Amino acid sequence: MPWAARACLLLLLLAVWVHDWRRRRVPNRLVLAGLLAGAAALLPGVHQPLGVGPWQALAGMLVGFFCLLPFYPLGWMGAGDVKFAGVLGLWFGVQPLLPIWCLASLLAALHALAWVALRRHPLPPLLQRALEGQRGPADTPGADQAPRRCIPYAAYLAMAAMAVMVTR
């Protein structure tokens, strides 16, 4: 059943992409589901869809998490982005992480350029919501004082991971 684990990974990537794009958050339940499914795909007798072994997966998870961790205290990245990078490392291993990060960073840079360029001109509401994200009902009234993350980096990580997944 090699297709089942691949479908599970694809569903995870799509869920993270949609959630981060709309809310600029990656819920812990998606991170935990990705970790559990990624670990289950490494069990003996189960087909890991990308051919990653247990040690490669562990190394990928650690590299993915710890390489992006310094960006969290700087406020450049959310905690969900960092945790999701660890999940990607678990599924993909270390080697594909650099292409995933490069492609995701390129997409995020294009998003930022579009956002800056379009902020100078009145935007149609639909385009403004797409670039800035929506505040969800779970947002607190004081959330306006927190720095607003307008770039959905985990969504771009998910898109880049889908592109890499297609090539493997």
Tab-separated table of N, CA and C in Angstrom:
chain	number	residue	atom	x	y	z
A	1	MET	N	0.809	-1.188	0.000
A	1	MET	CA	0.000	0.000	0.000
A	1	MET	C	0.857	1.259	0.000
A	2	PRO	N	1.779	1.402	-0.945
A	2	PRO	CA	2.624	2.590	-0.969
A	2	PRO	C	1.843	3.874	-1.205
A	3	TRP	N	0.728	3.770	-1.897
A	3	TRP	CA	-0.057	4.968	-2.206
A	3	TRP	C	-0.728	5.545	-0.968
A	4	ALA	N	-1.022	4.728	0.049
A	4	ALA	CA	-1.730	5.207	1.243
A	4	ALA	C	-0.877	6.199	2.037
A	5	ALA	N	0.394	5.876	2.240
A	5	ALA	CA	1.273	6.789	2.973
A	5	ALA	C	1.517	8.060	2.166
A	6	ARG	N	1.626	7.916	0.859
A	6	ARG	CA	1.811	9.094	-0.009
A	6	ARG	C	0.576	9.997	0.038
A	7	ALA	N	-0.604	9.383	0.016
A	7	ALA	CA	-1.855	10.141	0.105
A	7	ALA	C	-1.969	10.828	1.461
A	8	CYS	N	-1.535	10.150	2.513
A	8	CYS	CA	-1.558	10.731	3.863
A	8	CYS	C	-0.664	11.976	3.914
A	9	LEU	N	0.526	11.866	3.351
A	9	LEU	CA	1.442	13.009	3.305
A	9	LEU	C	0.844	14.147	2.482
A	10	LEU	N	0.267	13.827	1.355
A	10	LEU	CA	-0.338	14.858	0.511
A	10	LEU	C	-1.481	15.559	1.230
A	11	LEU	N	-2.320	14.800	1.929
A	11	LEU	CA	-3.415	15.403	2.697
A	11	LEU	C	-2.887	16.318	3.801
A	12	LEU	N	-1.825	15.897	4.465
A	12	LEU	CA	-1.215	16.738	5.494
A	12	LEU	C	-0.713	18.044	4.885
A	13	LEU	N	-0.007	17.950	3.771
A	13	LEU	CA	0.530	19.143	3.121
A	13	LEU	C	-0.589	20.080	2.676
A	14	LEU	N	-1.658	19.519	2.138
A	14	LEU	CA	-2.792	20.345	1.723
A	14	LEU	C	-3.466	21.016	2.919
A	15	ALA	N	-3.627	20.278	4.013
A	15	ALA	CA	-4.255	20.845	5.211
A	15	ALA	C	-3.423	21.985	5.786
A	16	VAL	N	-2.118	21.799	5.849
A	16	VAL	CA	-1.249	22.869	6.360
A	16	VAL	C	-1.296	24.067	5.427
A	17	TRP	N	-1.246	23.798	4.128
A	17	TRP	CA	-1.278	24.885	3.153
A	17	TRP	C	-2.543	25.727	3.307
A	18	VAL	N	-3.699	25.077	3.339
A	18	VAL	CA	-4.974	25.799	3.441
A	18	VAL	C	-5.066	26.537	4.773
A	19	HIS	N	-4.742	25.867	5.857
A	19	HIS	CA	-4.892	26.493	7.175
A	19	HIS	C	-3.947	27.677	7.337
A	20	ASP	N	-2.703	27.523	6.943
A	20	ASP	CA	-1.746	28.622	7.105
A	20	ASP	C	-2.083	29.771	6.148
A	21	TRP	N	-2.526	29.456	4.956
A	21	TRP	CA	-2.879	30.508	4.005
A	21	TRP	C	-4.052	31.341	4.523
A	22	ARG	N	-5.052	30.668	5.101
A	22	ARG	CA	-6.245	31.389	5.554
A	22	ARG	C	-6.054	32.058	6.908
A	23	ARG	N	-5.368	31.403	7.835
A	23	ARG	CA	-5.296	31.904	9.214
A	23	ARG	C	-3.911	32.347	9.665
A	24	ARG	N	-2.890	32.081	8.867
A	24	ARG	CA	-1.502	32.395	9.220
A	24	ARG	C	-1.106	31.692	10.517
A	25	ARG	N	-1.581	30.457	10.644
A	25	ARG	CA	-1.280	29.607	11.798
A	25	ARG	C	-1.232	28.162	11.352
A	26	VAL	N	-0.371	27.404	12.006
A	26	VAL	CA	-0.355	25.953	11.816
A	26	VAL	C	-0.735	25.360	13.161
A	27	PRO	N	-1.934	24.794	13.268
A	27	PRO	CA	-2.362	24.260	14.564
A	27	PRO	C	-1.510	23.073	14.996
A	28	ASN	N	-1.342	22.968	16.296
A	28	ASN	CA	-0.554	21.861	16.854
A	28	ASN	C	-1.135	20.506	16.470
A	29	ARG	N	-2.444	20.429	16.277
A	29	ARG	CA	-3.047	19.138	15.910
A	29	ARG	C	-2.548	18.664	14.541
A	30	LEU	N	-2.294	19.591	13.625
A	30	LEU	CA	-1.745	19.200	12.324
A	30	LEU	C	-0.284	18.779	12.450
A	31	VAL	N	0.462	19.494	13.278
A	31	VAL	CA	1.868	19.127	13.512
A	31	VAL	C	1.935	17.739	14.142
A	32	LEU	N	1.121	17.514	15.156
A	32	LEU	CA	1.107	16.215	15.835
A	32	LEU	C	0.661	15.099	14.885
A	33	ALA	N	-0.356	15.363	14.080
A	33	ALA	CA	-0.807	14.354	13.109
A	33	ALA	C	0.310	14.040	12.116
A	34	GLY	N	1.036	15.061	11.679
A	34	GLY	CA	2.153	14.844	10.755
A	34	GLY	C	3.266	14.034	11.382
A	35	LEU	N	3.553	14.309	12.658
A	35	LEU	CA	4.585	13.545	13.363
A	35	LEU	C	4.174	12.093	13.544
A	36	LEU	N	2.943	11.873	13.977
A	36	LEU	CA	2.473	10.505	14.212
A	36	LEU	C	2.402	9.712	12.908
A	37	ALA	N	1.869	10.325	11.860
A	37	ALA	CA	1.778	9.630	10.575
A	37	ALA	C	3.169	9.381	10.001
A	38	GLY	N	4.070	10.343	10.150
A	38	GLY	CA	5.440	10.164	9.664
A	38	GLY	C	6.168	9.068	10.411
A	39	ALA	N	5.953	9.000	11.723
A	39	ALA	CA	6.569	7.934	12.516
A	39	ALA	C	5.960	6.576	12.154
A	40	ALA	N	4.641	6.548	11.933
A	40	ALA	CA	3.980	5.293	11.569
A	40	ALA	C	4.474	4.789	10.212
A	41	ALA	N	4.779	5.712	9.308
A	41	ALA	CA	5.277	5.314	7.984
A	41	ALA	C	6.662	4.679	8.070
A	42	LEU	N	7.351	4.875	9.186
A	42	LEU	CA	8.692	4.309	9.362
A	42	LEU	C	8.687	2.929	10.012
A	43	LEU	N	7.510	2.477	10.467
A	43	LEU	CA	7.420	1.175	11.120
A	43	LEU	C	7.751	0.054	10.138
A	44	PRO	N	8.317	-1.030	10.643
A	44	PRO	CA	8.608	-2.175	9.761
A	44	PRO	C	7.325	-2.690	9.114
A	45	GLY	N	7.420	-2.995	7.844
A	45	GLY	CA	6.268	-3.513	7.114
A	45	GLY	C	5.399	-2.427	6.498
A	46	VAL	N	5.675	-1.174	6.834
A	46	VAL	CA	4.928	-0.063	6.254
A	46	VAL	C	5.839	0.608	5.237
A	47	HIS	N	5.272	0.990	4.125
A	47	HIS	CA	6.071	1.597	3.060
A	47	HIS	C	6.194	3.101	3.281
A	48	GLN	N	7.405	3.587	3.532
A	48	GLN	CA	7.647	5.028	3.638
A	48	GLN	C	7.637	5.576	2.214
A	49	PRO	N	6.760	6.535	1.905
A	49	PRO	CA	6.532	6.921	0.515
A	49	PRO	C	7.727	7.559	-0.194
A	50	LEU	N	8.675	8.073	0.539
A	50	LEU	CA	9.812	8.750	-0.090
A	50	LEU	C	11.114	7.982	0.094
A	51	GLY	N	11.029	6.763	0.595
A	51	GLY	CA	12.213	5.921	0.744
A	51	GLY	C	13.163	6.377	1.829
A	52	VAL	N	12.669	7.056	2.830
A	52	VAL	CA	13.500	7.567	3.920
A	52	VAL	C	13.530	6.533	5.043
A	53	GLY	N	14.726	6.232	5.525
A	53	GLY	CA	14.886	5.306	6.641
A	53	GLY	C	14.728	6.023	7.974
A	54	PRO	N	14.649	5.246	9.052
A	54	PRO	CA	14.431	5.844	10.373
A	54	PRO	C	15.508	6.853	10.787
A	55	TRP	N	16.779	6.554	10.530
A	55	TRP	CA	17.834	7.480	10.940
A	55	TRP	C	17.836	8.735	10.083
A	56	GLN	N	17.548	8.575	8.791
A	56	GLN	CA	17.443	9.741	7.914
A	56	GLN	C	16.266	10.620	8.347
A	57	ALA	N	15.171	9.993	8.732
A	57	ALA	CA	13.987	10.730	9.168
A	57	ALA	C	14.270	11.500	10.462
A	58	LEU	N	14.931	10.839	11.412
A	58	LEU	CA	15.264	11.511	12.672
A	58	LEU	C	16.205	12.684	12.424
A	59	ALA	N	17.222	12.464	11.595
A	59	ALA	CA	18.156	13.546	11.270
A	59	ALA	C	17.428	14.684	10.558
A	60	GLY	N	16.532	14.346	9.630
A	60	GLY	CA	15.777	15.367	8.917
A	60	GLY	C	14.896	16.174	9.850
A	61	MET	N	14.253	15.496	10.801
A	61	MET	CA	13.398	16.192	11.754
A	61	MET	C	14.212	17.171	12.600
A	62	LEU	N	15.352	16.735	13.077
A	62	LEU	CA	16.196	17.600	13.905
A	62	LEU	C	16.753	18.766	13.104
A	63	VAL	N	17.231	18.506	11.898
A	63	VAL	CA	17.767	19.576	11.054
A	63	VAL	C	16.661	20.562	10.687
A	64	GLY	N	15.503	20.039	10.282
A	64	GLY	CA	14.386	20.911	9.909
A	64	GLY	C	13.970	21.824	11.044
A	65	PHE	N	13.860	21.270	12.230
A	65	PHE	CA	13.428	22.060	13.384
A	65	PHE	C	14.500	23.058	13.821
A	66	PHE	N	15.722	22.568	14.039
A	66	PHE	CA	16.752	23.423	14.627
A	66	PHE	C	17.328	24.459	13.660
A	67	CYS	N	17.237	24.211	12.368
A	67	CYS	CA	17.720	25.225	11.416
A	67	CYS	C	16.778	26.426	11.347
A	68	LEU	N	15.494	26.214	11.558
A	68	LEU	CA	14.548	27.326	11.504
A	68	LEU	C	14.245	27.912	12.881
A	69	LEU	N	14.617	27.209	13.935
A	69	LEU	CA	14.329	27.676	15.289
A	69	LEU	C	14.857	29.083	15.597
A	70	PRO	N	16.054	29.476	15.164
A	70	PRO	CA	16.528	30.834	15.485
A	70	PRO	C	15.648	31.949	14.926
A	71	PHE	N	14.873	31.661	13.898
A	71	PHE	CA	14.020	32.696	13.318
A	71	PHE	C	12.783	32.974	14.159
A	72	TYR	N	12.415	32.041	15.031
A	72	TYR	CA	11.232	32.242	15.875
A	72	TYR	C	11.438	33.355	16.907
A	73	PRO	N	12.510	33.329	17.722
A	73	PRO	CA	12.656	34.406	18.702
A	73	PRO	C	12.883	35.778	18.047
A	74	LEU	N	13.367	35.788	16.820
A	74	LEU	CA	13.544	37.052	16.116
A	74	LEU	C	12.217	37.615	15.613
A	75	GLY	N	11.168	36.803	15.654
A	75	GLY	CA	9.859	37.231	15.187
A	75	GLY	C	9.695	37.132	13.678
A	76	TRP	N	10.634	36.486	13.022
A	76	TRP	CA	10.591	36.359	11.567
A	76	TRP	C	9.739	35.181	11.126
A	77	MET	N	9.464	34.277	12.064
A	77	MET	CA	8.755	33.054	11.733
A	77	MET	C	7.919	32.647	12.943
A	78	GLY	N	6.785	32.044	12.683
A	78	GLY	CA	5.950	31.563	13.772
A	78	GLY	C	6.401	30.192	14.264
A	79	ALA	N	5.942	29.839	15.452
A	79	ALA	CA	6.302	28.540	16.026
A	79	ALA	C	5.788	27.397	15.155
A	80	GLY	N	4.610	27.563	14.570
A	80	GLY	CA	4.060	26.523	13.706
A	80	GLY	C	4.920	26.271	12.480
A	81	ASP	N	5.503	27.340	11.930
A	81	ASP	CA	6.399	27.190	10.781
A	81	ASP	C	7.601	26.327	11.150
A	82	VAL	N	8.158	26.589	12.328
A	82	VAL	CA	9.352	25.867	12.788
A	82	VAL	C	9.012	24.396	13.050
A	83	LYS	N	7.901	24.162	13.729
A	83	LYS	CA	7.506	22.786	14.024
A	83	LYS	C	7.178	22.020	12.742
A	84	PHE	N	6.520	22.699	11.810
A	84	PHE	CA	6.189	22.051	10.546
A	84	PHE	C	7.445	21.699	9.755
A	85	ALA	N	8.474	22.518	9.851
A	85	ALA	CA	9.747	22.196	9.183
A	85	ALA	C	10.321	20.890	9.748
A	86	GLY	N	10.165	20.678	11.047
A	86	GLY	CA	10.590	19.410	11.643
A	86	GLY	C	9.785	18.234	11.112
A	87	VAL	N	8.488	18.427	10.928
A	87	VAL	CA	7.635	17.370	10.369
A	87	VAL	C	8.075	17.047	8.941
A	88	LEU	N	8.370	18.092	8.166
A	88	LEU	CA	8.844	17.853	6.796
A	88	LEU	C	10.140	17.058	6.802
A	89	GLY	N	11.030	17.376	7.719
A	89	GLY	CA	12.277	16.633	7.829
A	89	GLY	C	12.039	15.168	8.147
A	90	LEU	N	11.050	14.895	8.993
A	90	LEU	CA	10.718	13.508	9.337
A	90	LEU	C	10.247	12.742	8.095
A	91	TRP	N	9.445	13.365	7.270
A	91	TRP	CA	8.926	12.702	6.076
A	91	TRP	C	9.952	12.634	4.946
A	92	PHE	N	10.723	13.722	4.746
A	92	PHE	CA	11.586	13.829	3.564
A	92	PHE	C	13.044	13.479	3.833
A	93	GLY	N	13.488	13.522	5.078
A	93	GLY	CA	14.904	13.348	5.369
A	93	GLY	C	15.639	14.674	5.179
A	94	VAL	N	16.951	14.660	5.340
A	94	VAL	CA	17.746	15.893	5.308
A	94	VAL	C	17.927	16.442	3.890
A	95	GLN	N	18.276	15.587	2.953
A	95	GLN	CA	18.691	16.042	1.620
A	95	GLN	C	17.666	16.940	0.919
A	96	PRO	N	16.373	16.629	0.895
A	96	PRO	CA	15.419	17.486	0.178
A	96	PRO	C	15.065	18.790	0.911
A	97	LEU	N	15.515	18.935	2.164
A	97	LEU	CA	15.121	20.134	2.914
A	97	LEU	C	15.644	21.415	2.277
A	98	LEU	N	16.866	21.414	1.780
A	98	LEU	CA	17.409	22.636	1.186
A	98	LEU	C	16.596	23.082	-0.037
A	99	PRO	N	16.281	22.192	-0.988
A	99	PRO	CA	15.429	22.639	-2.094
A	99	PRO	C	14.046	23.103	-1.623
A	100	ILE	N	13.486	22.428	-0.623
A	100	ILE	CA	12.180	22.842	-0.096
A	100	ILE	C	12.283	24.247	0.492
A	101	TRP	N	13.300	24.485	1.315
A	101	TRP	CA	13.467	25.809	1.929
A	101	TRP	C	13.716	26.886	0.880
A	102	CYS	N	14.533	26.573	-0.113
A	102	CYS	CA	14.838	27.571	-1.154
A	102	CYS	C	13.585	27.940	-1.934
A	103	LEU	N	12.822	26.941	-2.356
A	103	LEU	CA	11.606	27.218	-3.115
A	103	LEU	C	10.580	27.952	-2.250
A	104	ALA	N	10.409	27.514	-1.016
A	104	ALA	CA	9.462	28.182	-0.115
A	104	ALA	C	9.889	29.627	0.147
A	105	SER	N	11.175	29.850	0.308
A	105	SER	CA	11.668	31.212	0.548
A	105	SER	C	11.474	32.096	-0.677
A	106	LEU	N	11.656	31.530	-1.859
A	106	LEU	CA	11.414	32.285	-3.087
A	106	LEU	C	9.936	32.672	-3.191
A	107	LEU	N	9.049	31.729	-2.921
A	107	LEU	CA	7.618	32.018	-2.947
A	107	LEU	C	7.240	33.061	-1.895
A	108	ALA	N	7.812	32.945	-0.701
A	108	ALA	CA	7.539	33.923	0.356
A	108	ALA	C	8.068	35.304	-0.026
A	109	ALA	N	9.213	35.363	-0.675
A	109	ALA	CA	9.768	36.653	-1.111
A	109	ALA	C	8.872	37.285	-2.172
A	110	LEU	N	8.364	36.483	-3.095
A	110	LEU	CA	7.438	37.007	-4.102
A	110	LEU	C	6.162	37.521	-3.447
A	111	HIS	N	5.684	36.803	-2.448
A	111	HIS	CA	4.505	37.239	-1.688
A	111	HIS	C	4.786	38.590	-1.024
A	112	ALA	N	5.938	38.700	-0.397
A	112	ALA	CA	6.293	39.947	0.297
A	112	ALA	C	6.411	41.113	-0.686
A	113	LEU	N	7.029	40.868	-1.825
A	113	LEU	CA	7.151	41.927	-2.832
A	113	LEU	C	5.781	42.369	-3.338
A	114	ALA	N	4.917	41.401	-3.586
A	114	ALA	CA	3.562	41.744	-4.037
A	114	ALA	C	2.818	42.515	-2.953
A	115	TRP	N	2.962	42.093	-1.710
A	115	TRP	CA	2.282	42.748	-0.603
A	115	TRP	C	2.763	44.193	-0.452
A	116	VAL	N	4.071	44.404	-0.506
A	116	VAL	CA	4.618	45.755	-0.378
A	116	VAL	C	4.182	46.626	-1.556
A	117	ALA	N	4.271	46.087	-2.760
A	117	ALA	CA	3.896	46.864	-3.940
A	117	ALA	C	2.410	47.219	-3.928
A	118	LEU	N	1.597	46.280	-3.543
A	118	LEU	CA	0.156	46.516	-3.572
A	118	LEU	C	-0.344	47.316	-2.372
A	119	ARG	N	0.436	47.402	-1.310
A	119	ARG	CA	0.031	48.201	-0.142
A	119	ARG	C	0.023	49.691	-0.470
A	120	ARG	N	0.758	50.080	-1.487
A	120	ARG	CA	0.825	51.491	-1.875
A	120	ARG	C	-0.417	51.934	-2.642
A	121	HIS	N	-1.215	50.990	-3.081
A	121	HIS	CA	-2.407	51.290	-3.867
A	121	HIS	C	-3.609	50.651	-3.193
A	122	PRO	N	-4.782	51.237	-3.361
A	122	PRO	CA	-5.979	50.597	-2.788
A	122	PRO	C	-6.157	49.197	-3.374
A	123	LEU	N	-6.416	48.273	-2.497
A	123	LEU	CA	-6.569	46.875	-2.919
A	123	LEU	C	-8.034	46.470	-2.885
A	124	PRO	N	-8.440	45.636	-3.803
A	124	PRO	CA	-9.763	45.021	-3.653
A	124	PRO	C	-9.749	44.176	-2.375
A	125	PRO	N	-10.840	44.148	-1.635
A	125	PRO	CA	-10.864	43.423	-0.351
A	125	PRO	C	-10.441	41.966	-0.452
A	126	LEU	N	-10.839	41.292	-1.522
A	126	LEU	CA	-10.484	39.875	-1.663
A	126	LEU	C	-8.975	39.694	-1.783
A	127	LEU	N	-8.318	40.541	-2.552
A	127	LEU	CA	-6.866	40.465	-2.709
A	127	LEU	C	-6.158	40.827	-1.409
A	128	GLN	N	-6.669	41.821	-0.712
A	128	GLN	CA	-6.062	42.214	0.558
A	128	GLN	C	-6.142	41.082	1.570
A	129	ARG	N	-7.304	40.417	1.640
A	129	ARG	CA	-7.441	39.283	2.572
A	129	ARG	C	-6.499	38.148	2.192
A	130	ALA	N	-6.322	37.918	0.903
A	130	ALA	CA	-5.430	36.835	0.456
A	130	ALA	C	-3.988	37.126	0.843
A	131	LEU	N	-3.576	38.365	0.731
A	131	LEU	CA	-2.189	38.710	1.052
A	131	LEU	C	-1.940	38.827	2.550
A	132	GLU	N	-2.935	39.262	3.300
A	132	GLU	CA	-2.730	39.489	4.728
A	132	GLU	C	-3.258	38.376	5.612
A	133	GLY	N	-4.126	37.540	5.100
A	133	GLY	CA	-4.720	36.489	5.917
A	133	GLY	C	-5.918	37.019	6.667
A	134	GLN	N	-6.643	36.117	7.298
A	134	GLN	CA	-7.834	36.489	8.045
A	134	GLN	C	-7.612	36.213	9.510
A	135	ARG	N	-8.197	37.009	10.322
A	135	ARG	CA	-8.175	36.724	11.751
A	135	ARG	C	-9.290	35.736	12.042
A	136	GLY	N	-8.949	34.697	12.759
A	136	GLY	CA	-9.936	33.676	13.061
A	136	GLY	C	-10.668	33.974	14.356
A	137	PRO	N	-11.724	33.225	14.653
A	137	PRO	CA	-12.480	33.443	15.880
A	137	PRO	C	-11.660	33.158	17.130
A	138	ALA	N	-10.587	32.392	17.010
A	138	ALA	CA	-9.756	32.073	18.174
A	138	ALA	C	-8.814	33.224	18.524
A	139	ASP	N	-8.721	34.214	17.644
A	139	ASP	CA	-7.840	35.339	17.924
A	139	ASP	C	-8.398	36.137	19.094
A	140	THR	N	-7.523	36.564	19.949
A	140	THR	CA	-7.921	37.306	21.127
A	140	THR	C	-8.057	38.784	20.800
A	141	PRO	N	-8.818	39.522	21.607
A	141	PRO	CA	-8.974	40.949	21.339
A	141	PRO	C	-7.645	41.700	21.355
A	142	GLY	N	-6.682	41.290	22.152
A	142	GLY	CA	-5.387	41.963	22.214
A	142	GLY	C	-4.424	41.505	21.133
A	143	ALA	N	-4.900	40.664	20.223
A	143	ALA	CA	-4.007	40.127	19.200
A	143	ALA	C	-3.523	41.201	18.232
A	144	ASP	N	-4.248	42.332	18.170
A	144	ASP	CA	-3.815	43.401	17.272
A	144	ASP	C	-2.497	44.015	17.724
A	145	GLN	N	-2.156	43.866	19.012
A	145	GLN	CA	-0.901	44.420	19.493
A	145	GLN	C	0.276	43.500	19.177
A	146	ALA	N	0.007	42.238	18.913
A	146	ALA	CA	1.078	41.293	18.570
A	146	ALA	C	1.518	41.557	17.136
A	147	PRO	N	2.791	41.264	16.830
A	147	PRO	CA	3.221	41.453	15.449
A	147	PRO	C	2.404	40.581	14.507
A	148	ARG	N	1.962	41.139	13.418
A	148	ARG	CA	1.125	40.433	12.452
A	148	ARG	C	2.007	39.728	11.430
A	149	ARG	N	1.849	38.438	11.313
A	149	ARG	CA	2.596	37.678	10.316
A	149	ARG	C	1.769	37.659	9.034
A	150	CYS	N	2.281	38.301	8.021
A	150	CYS	CA	1.495	38.363	6.784
A	150	CYS	C	1.965	37.350	5.754
A	151	ILE	N	3.104	36.730	5.952
A	151	ILE	CA	3.615	35.743	4.997
A	151	ILE	C	3.330	34.347	5.547
A	152	PRO	N	2.549	33.553	4.845
A	152	PRO	CA	2.241	32.200	5.317
A	152	PRO	C	3.365	31.223	4.945
A	153	TYR	N	4.458	31.259	5.691
A	153	TYR	CA	5.642	30.491	5.308
A	153	TYR	C	5.381	28.986	5.313
A	154	ALA	N	4.620	28.495	6.274
A	154	ALA	CA	4.332	27.050	6.294
A	154	ALA	C	3.546	26.640	5.049
A	155	ALA	N	2.667	27.519	4.576
A	155	ALA	CA	1.932	27.225	3.341
A	155	ALA	C	2.909	27.086	2.178
A	156	TYR	N	3.906	27.968	2.141
A	156	TYR	CA	4.894	27.883	1.073
A	156	TYR	C	5.818	26.679	1.259
A	157	LEU	N	6.104	26.313	2.498
A	157	LEU	CA	6.858	25.078	2.737
A	157	LEU	C	6.072	23.871	2.209
A	158	ALA	N	4.756	23.872	2.471
A	158	ALA	CA	3.912	22.762	2.009
A	158	ALA	C	3.877	22.709	0.483
A	159	MET	N	3.754	23.874	-0.165
A	159	MET	CA	3.740	23.901	-1.628
A	159	MET	C	5.061	23.387	-2.193
A	160	ALA	N	6.161	23.838	-1.603
A	160	ALA	CA	7.474	23.399	-2.065
A	160	ALA	C	7.656	21.894	-1.831
A	161	ALA	N	7.172	21.408	-0.697
A	161	ALA	CA	7.269	19.969	-0.403
A	161	ALA	C	6.459	19.156	-1.410
A	162	MET	N	5.288	19.681	-1.814
A	162	MET	CA	4.507	18.975	-2.842
A	162	MET	C	5.291	18.911	-4.159
A	163	ALA	N	5.952	20.005	-4.502
A	163	ALA	CA	6.747	20.021	-5.737
A	163	ALA	C	7.880	19.009	-5.661
A	164	VAL	N	8.548	18.946	-4.524
A	164	VAL	CA	9.641	17.982	-4.359
A	164	VAL	C	9.096	16.559	-4.347
A	165	MET	N	7.937	16.381	-3.751
A	165	MET	CA	7.328	15.048	-3.686
A	165	MET	C	7.008	14.527	-5.090
A	166	VAL	N	6.585	15.395	-5.981
A	166	VAL	CA	6.255	14.998	-7.344
A	166	VAL	C	7.508	14.512	-8.072
A	167	THR	N	8.655	15.080	-7.754
A	167	THR	CA	9.883	14.713	-8.445
A	167	THR	C	10.529	13.453	-7.889
A	168	ARG	N	10.018	12.914	-6.792
A	168	ARG	CA	10.636	11.730	-6.167
A	168	ARG	C	9.853	10.489	-6.436
